[in-house]
Tab-separated table of C-alpha atoms and ligand atoms in Angstrom:
chain	number	residue	atom	x	y	z
A	292	MET	CA	126.976	-21.345	172.415
A	293	SER	CA	126.555	-22.684	175.866
A	294	LEU	CA	126.223	-25.955	177.688
A	295	HIS	CA	122.908	-26.624	179.361
A	296	THR	CA	122.252	-28.534	182.561
A	297	ILE	CA	120.686	-31.924	181.832
A	298	LEU	CA	117.664	-32.591	184.034
A	299	LYS	CA	117.570	-35.859	185.937
A	300	MET	CA	114.773	-38.335	186.498
A	301	GLY	CA	112.440	-36.865	189.100
A	302	ASN	CA	112.280	-33.457	187.470
A	303	PRO	CA	108.617	-32.921	186.490
A	304	LYS	CA	109.610	-31.417	183.110
A	305	LEU	CA	110.731	-34.896	182.020
A	306	ARG	CA	107.173	-36.139	182.572
A	307	LYS	CA	105.298	-33.517	180.538
A	308	ILE	CA	103.932	-33.975	177.045
A	309	SER	CA	105.791	-31.423	174.912
A	310	THR	CA	104.107	-29.116	172.417
A	311	GLU	CA	104.749	-29.134	168.686
A	312	LEU	CA	106.810	-26.372	167.129
A	313	THR	CA	105.320	-24.100	164.500
A	314	ILE	CA	107.152	-23.719	161.180
A	315	GLU	CA	108.094	-20.172	162.255
A	316	GLU	CA	109.516	-21.505	165.516
A	317	ILE	CA	111.604	-24.158	163.733
A	318	LEU	CA	113.077	-21.538	161.404
A	319	SER	CA	113.695	-18.954	164.131
A	320	GLU	CA	117.163	-17.833	165.203
A	321	GLU	CA	116.247	-18.860	168.743
A	322	THR	CA	115.694	-22.498	167.704
A	323	LYS	CA	118.862	-22.538	165.561
A	324	LEU	CA	120.808	-21.416	168.617
A	325	LEU	CA	119.010	-23.935	170.820
A	326	VAL	CA	119.903	-26.785	168.435
A	327	LYS	CA	123.573	-25.713	168.487
A	328	ASP	CA	123.504	-25.679	172.281
A	329	MET	CA	121.833	-29.091	172.377
A	330	ILE	CA	124.487	-30.567	170.058
A	331	GLU	CA	127.251	-29.136	172.218
A	332	THR	CA	125.569	-30.338	175.426
A	333	MET	CA	125.005	-33.853	174.021
A	334	ARG	CA	128.584	-34.206	172.726
A	335	ASN	CA	130.039	-32.846	175.960
A	336	ALA	CA	128.105	-35.476	177.939
A	337	GLY	CA	129.131	-38.289	175.566
A	338	GLY	CA	125.481	-38.897	174.653
A	339	ILE	CA	124.038	-40.121	171.361
A	340	GLY	CA	120.782	-38.188	171.658
A	341	LEU	CA	119.271	-35.312	173.568
A	342	ALA	CA	115.652	-34.179	173.685
A	343	ALA	CA	114.657	-30.584	174.477
A	344	PRO	CA	112.707	-31.584	177.640
A	345	GLN	CA	115.994	-32.928	179.051
A	346	ILE	CA	117.235	-29.336	179.228
A	347	GLY	CA	113.899	-28.067	180.499
A	348	ILE	CA	112.271	-27.042	177.210
A	349	ASN	CA	108.972	-28.835	176.613
A	350	LYS	CA	109.011	-28.627	172.813
A	351	GLN	CA	108.918	-31.556	170.365
A	352	LEU	CA	112.564	-31.222	169.362
A	353	THR	CA	115.279	-33.826	169.684
A	354	ILE	CA	118.714	-34.443	168.227
A	355	ILE	CA	120.397	-37.775	167.575
A	356	GLU	CA	123.996	-38.453	166.625
A	357	ILE	CA	125.966	-41.635	167.056
A	358	PRO	CA	129.616	-40.614	166.512
A	359	ASP	CA	132.324	-42.854	165.040
A	360	GLU	CA	133.773	-43.630	168.451
A	361	SER	CA	130.992	-43.301	170.989
A	362	SER	CA	132.343	-43.453	174.542
A	363	ARG	CA	129.014	-44.582	176.012
A	364	TYR	CA	127.990	-46.962	173.178
A	365	PRO	CA	131.275	-48.254	171.676
A	366	GLN	CA	129.580	-51.030	169.706
A	367	ALA	CA	127.042	-48.771	167.961
A	368	PRO	CA	127.474	-47.877	164.270
A	369	SER	CA	127.748	-44.144	163.546
A	370	SER	CA	124.607	-42.374	162.309
A	371	GLY	CA	125.264	-38.780	161.260
A	372	LEU	CA	123.318	-35.950	162.883
A	373	PHE	CA	119.520	-35.810	162.946
A	374	VAL	CA	117.449	-32.820	164.051
A	375	ILE	CA	113.870	-33.985	164.597
A	376	CYS	CA	110.811	-31.799	165.153
A	377	ASN	CA	107.188	-32.891	165.667
A	378	PRO	CA	107.798	-36.611	165.017
A	379	LYS	CA	105.120	-39.197	164.250
A	380	ILE	CA	106.085	-42.795	164.785
A	381	THR	CA	104.648	-45.860	163.050
A	382	ASN	CA	105.543	-49.446	163.914
A	383	LEU	CA	106.374	-51.454	160.794
A	384	SER	CA	106.791	-54.817	162.453
A	385	GLU	CA	105.294	-56.899	165.221
A	386	GLU	CA	108.796	-58.052	166.061
A	387	THR	CA	110.644	-56.556	168.987
A	388	GLN	CA	114.325	-56.277	169.842
A	389	GLY	CA	116.141	-55.505	173.070
A	390	PHE	CA	119.153	-53.358	173.894
A	391	TRP	CA	120.816	-52.127	177.074
A	392	GLU	CA	119.764	-48.484	177.066
A	393	GLY	CA	121.147	-45.608	179.044
A	394	CYS	CA	120.006	-42.030	179.432
A	395	LEU	CA	121.768	-38.780	180.294
A	396	SER	CA	118.799	-38.061	182.603
A	397	VAL	CA	119.348	-41.358	184.453
A	398	PRO	CA	123.113	-41.221	184.993
A	399	GLY	CA	125.020	-44.351	185.966
A	400	LEU	CA	122.329	-46.873	185.032
A	401	ARG	CA	121.536	-49.154	182.123
A	402	GLY	CA	118.321	-51.031	181.477
A	403	PHE	CA	117.387	-53.746	179.007
A	404	VAL	CA	114.416	-52.503	176.980
A	405	GLU	CA	112.459	-54.303	174.277
A	406	ARG	CA	110.924	-52.152	171.564
A	407	PRO	CA	109.551	-52.577	168.035
A	408	ARG	CA	112.331	-53.633	165.668
A	409	GLU	CA	111.263	-51.648	162.632
A	410	ILE	CA	109.711	-48.195	162.613
A	411	GLN	CA	108.941	-45.246	160.400
A	412	ILE	CA	109.377	-41.688	161.606
A	413	ASP	CA	107.766	-38.754	159.852
A	414	TYR	CA	109.092	-35.426	161.065
A	415	LEU	CA	110.232	-31.934	160.185
A	416	ASP	CA	113.963	-31.291	159.998
A	417	GLU	CA	115.867	-28.148	161.022
A	418	ASN	CA	114.741	-26.463	157.767
A	419	ALA	CA	111.097	-27.352	158.526
A	420	GLU	CA	111.135	-29.767	155.600
A	421	GLU	CA	109.120	-32.980	155.790
A	422	GLN	CA	111.205	-36.112	156.171
A	423	SER	CA	110.276	-39.754	156.409
A	424	ILE	CA	112.735	-42.447	157.412
A	425	GLN	CA	112.508	-46.136	158.077
A	426	LEU	CA	114.806	-47.571	160.702
A	427	SER	CA	115.681	-50.907	162.213
A	428	GLY	CA	118.265	-52.192	164.646
A	429	PHE	CA	119.932	-50.087	167.316
A	430	LEU	CA	119.113	-46.781	165.593
A	431	ALA	CA	115.380	-47.631	165.736
A	432	THR	CA	115.767	-48.035	169.496
A	433	VAL	CA	117.681	-44.756	169.828
A	434	PHE	CA	114.937	-42.866	167.975
A	435	GLN	CA	112.183	-44.447	170.073
A	436	HIS	CA	114.090	-43.633	173.262
A	437	GLU	CA	114.527	-39.970	172.270
A	438	LEU	CA	110.959	-39.585	171.004
A	439	ASP	CA	109.672	-40.974	174.301
A	440	HIS	CA	111.195	-37.934	176.028
A	441	LEU	CA	108.881	-35.677	174.006
A	442	PHE	CA	105.880	-37.490	175.434
A	443	GLY	CA	106.910	-37.612	179.097
A	444	LYS	CA	108.358	-41.111	179.058
A	445	ILE	CA	111.711	-42.473	180.248
A	446	TYR	CA	113.176	-45.835	179.207
A	447	ILE	CA	112.825	-47.135	182.754
A	448	ASP	CA	109.033	-47.141	182.156
A	449	HIS	CA	109.426	-49.984	179.632
A	450	ILE	CA	111.389	-52.324	181.911
A	451	LYS	CA	109.198	-55.120	183.194
A	452	ASP	CA	111.777	-56.866	185.388
A	453	THR	CA	113.832	-54.863	187.894
A	454	LYS	CA	116.705	-57.348	187.405
A	455	LEU	CA	117.151	-55.711	184.021
A	456	ILE	CA	118.243	-52.416	185.614
A	457	ILE	CA	121.956	-52.368	186.411
A	458	PHE	CA	124.767	-49.935	187.122
A	459	GLU	CA	126.905	-48.961	184.146
A	460	SER	CA	130.013	-49.786	186.192
A	461	GLU	CA	128.825	-53.422	186.334
A	462	ALA	CA	127.953	-53.606	182.621
A	463	HIS	CA	131.342	-54.930	181.485
A	464	PHE	CA	129.706	-56.845	178.657
A	465	LEU	CA	128.925	-53.506	176.990
A	466	GLU	CA	132.603	-52.593	176.641
A	467	LYS	CA	134.170	-52.706	173.211
A	468	SER	CA	135.477	-56.170	172.385
A	469	GLU	CA	138.854	-55.878	170.742
B	3	ZN	ZN1	117.109	-40.429	177.466
């Protein structure tokens, strides 16, 4: 296993629309190894999600895992590990919700982003099996953030007011309240 370099905003690979994986690709040894590397890279960076384009691979593959004690998102409930391929997203509600998002490709910053509150994701898992999940709350935002990466978008794109972009070091209100 090896750690990969995480690309930063400005790298053109973060702005490409990624291609779907074939079933054969999902089940290949190469992808299994890639997923292991992505998990290691995400955990090492303290992230709660990592999309393949963030390490320079323009494939529709992303992982999500909110650990018990997330260093970057201490208030977030843990999620278990998701491996997502070729996702399709459906909004289940007109309602939106906002969270202070961060991104390993935009280090040091947080931005307040409003997104649909309730969504359904249909995708293939690491065994190329069809999955369908319905999500709301913070996890719905995390999934939408990660899926955006597969379609060349970054959370900054959703921020309508530049006052809602701040440095992490000034975001004291995000620290765990004891
Ligand atoms: Zn991101």
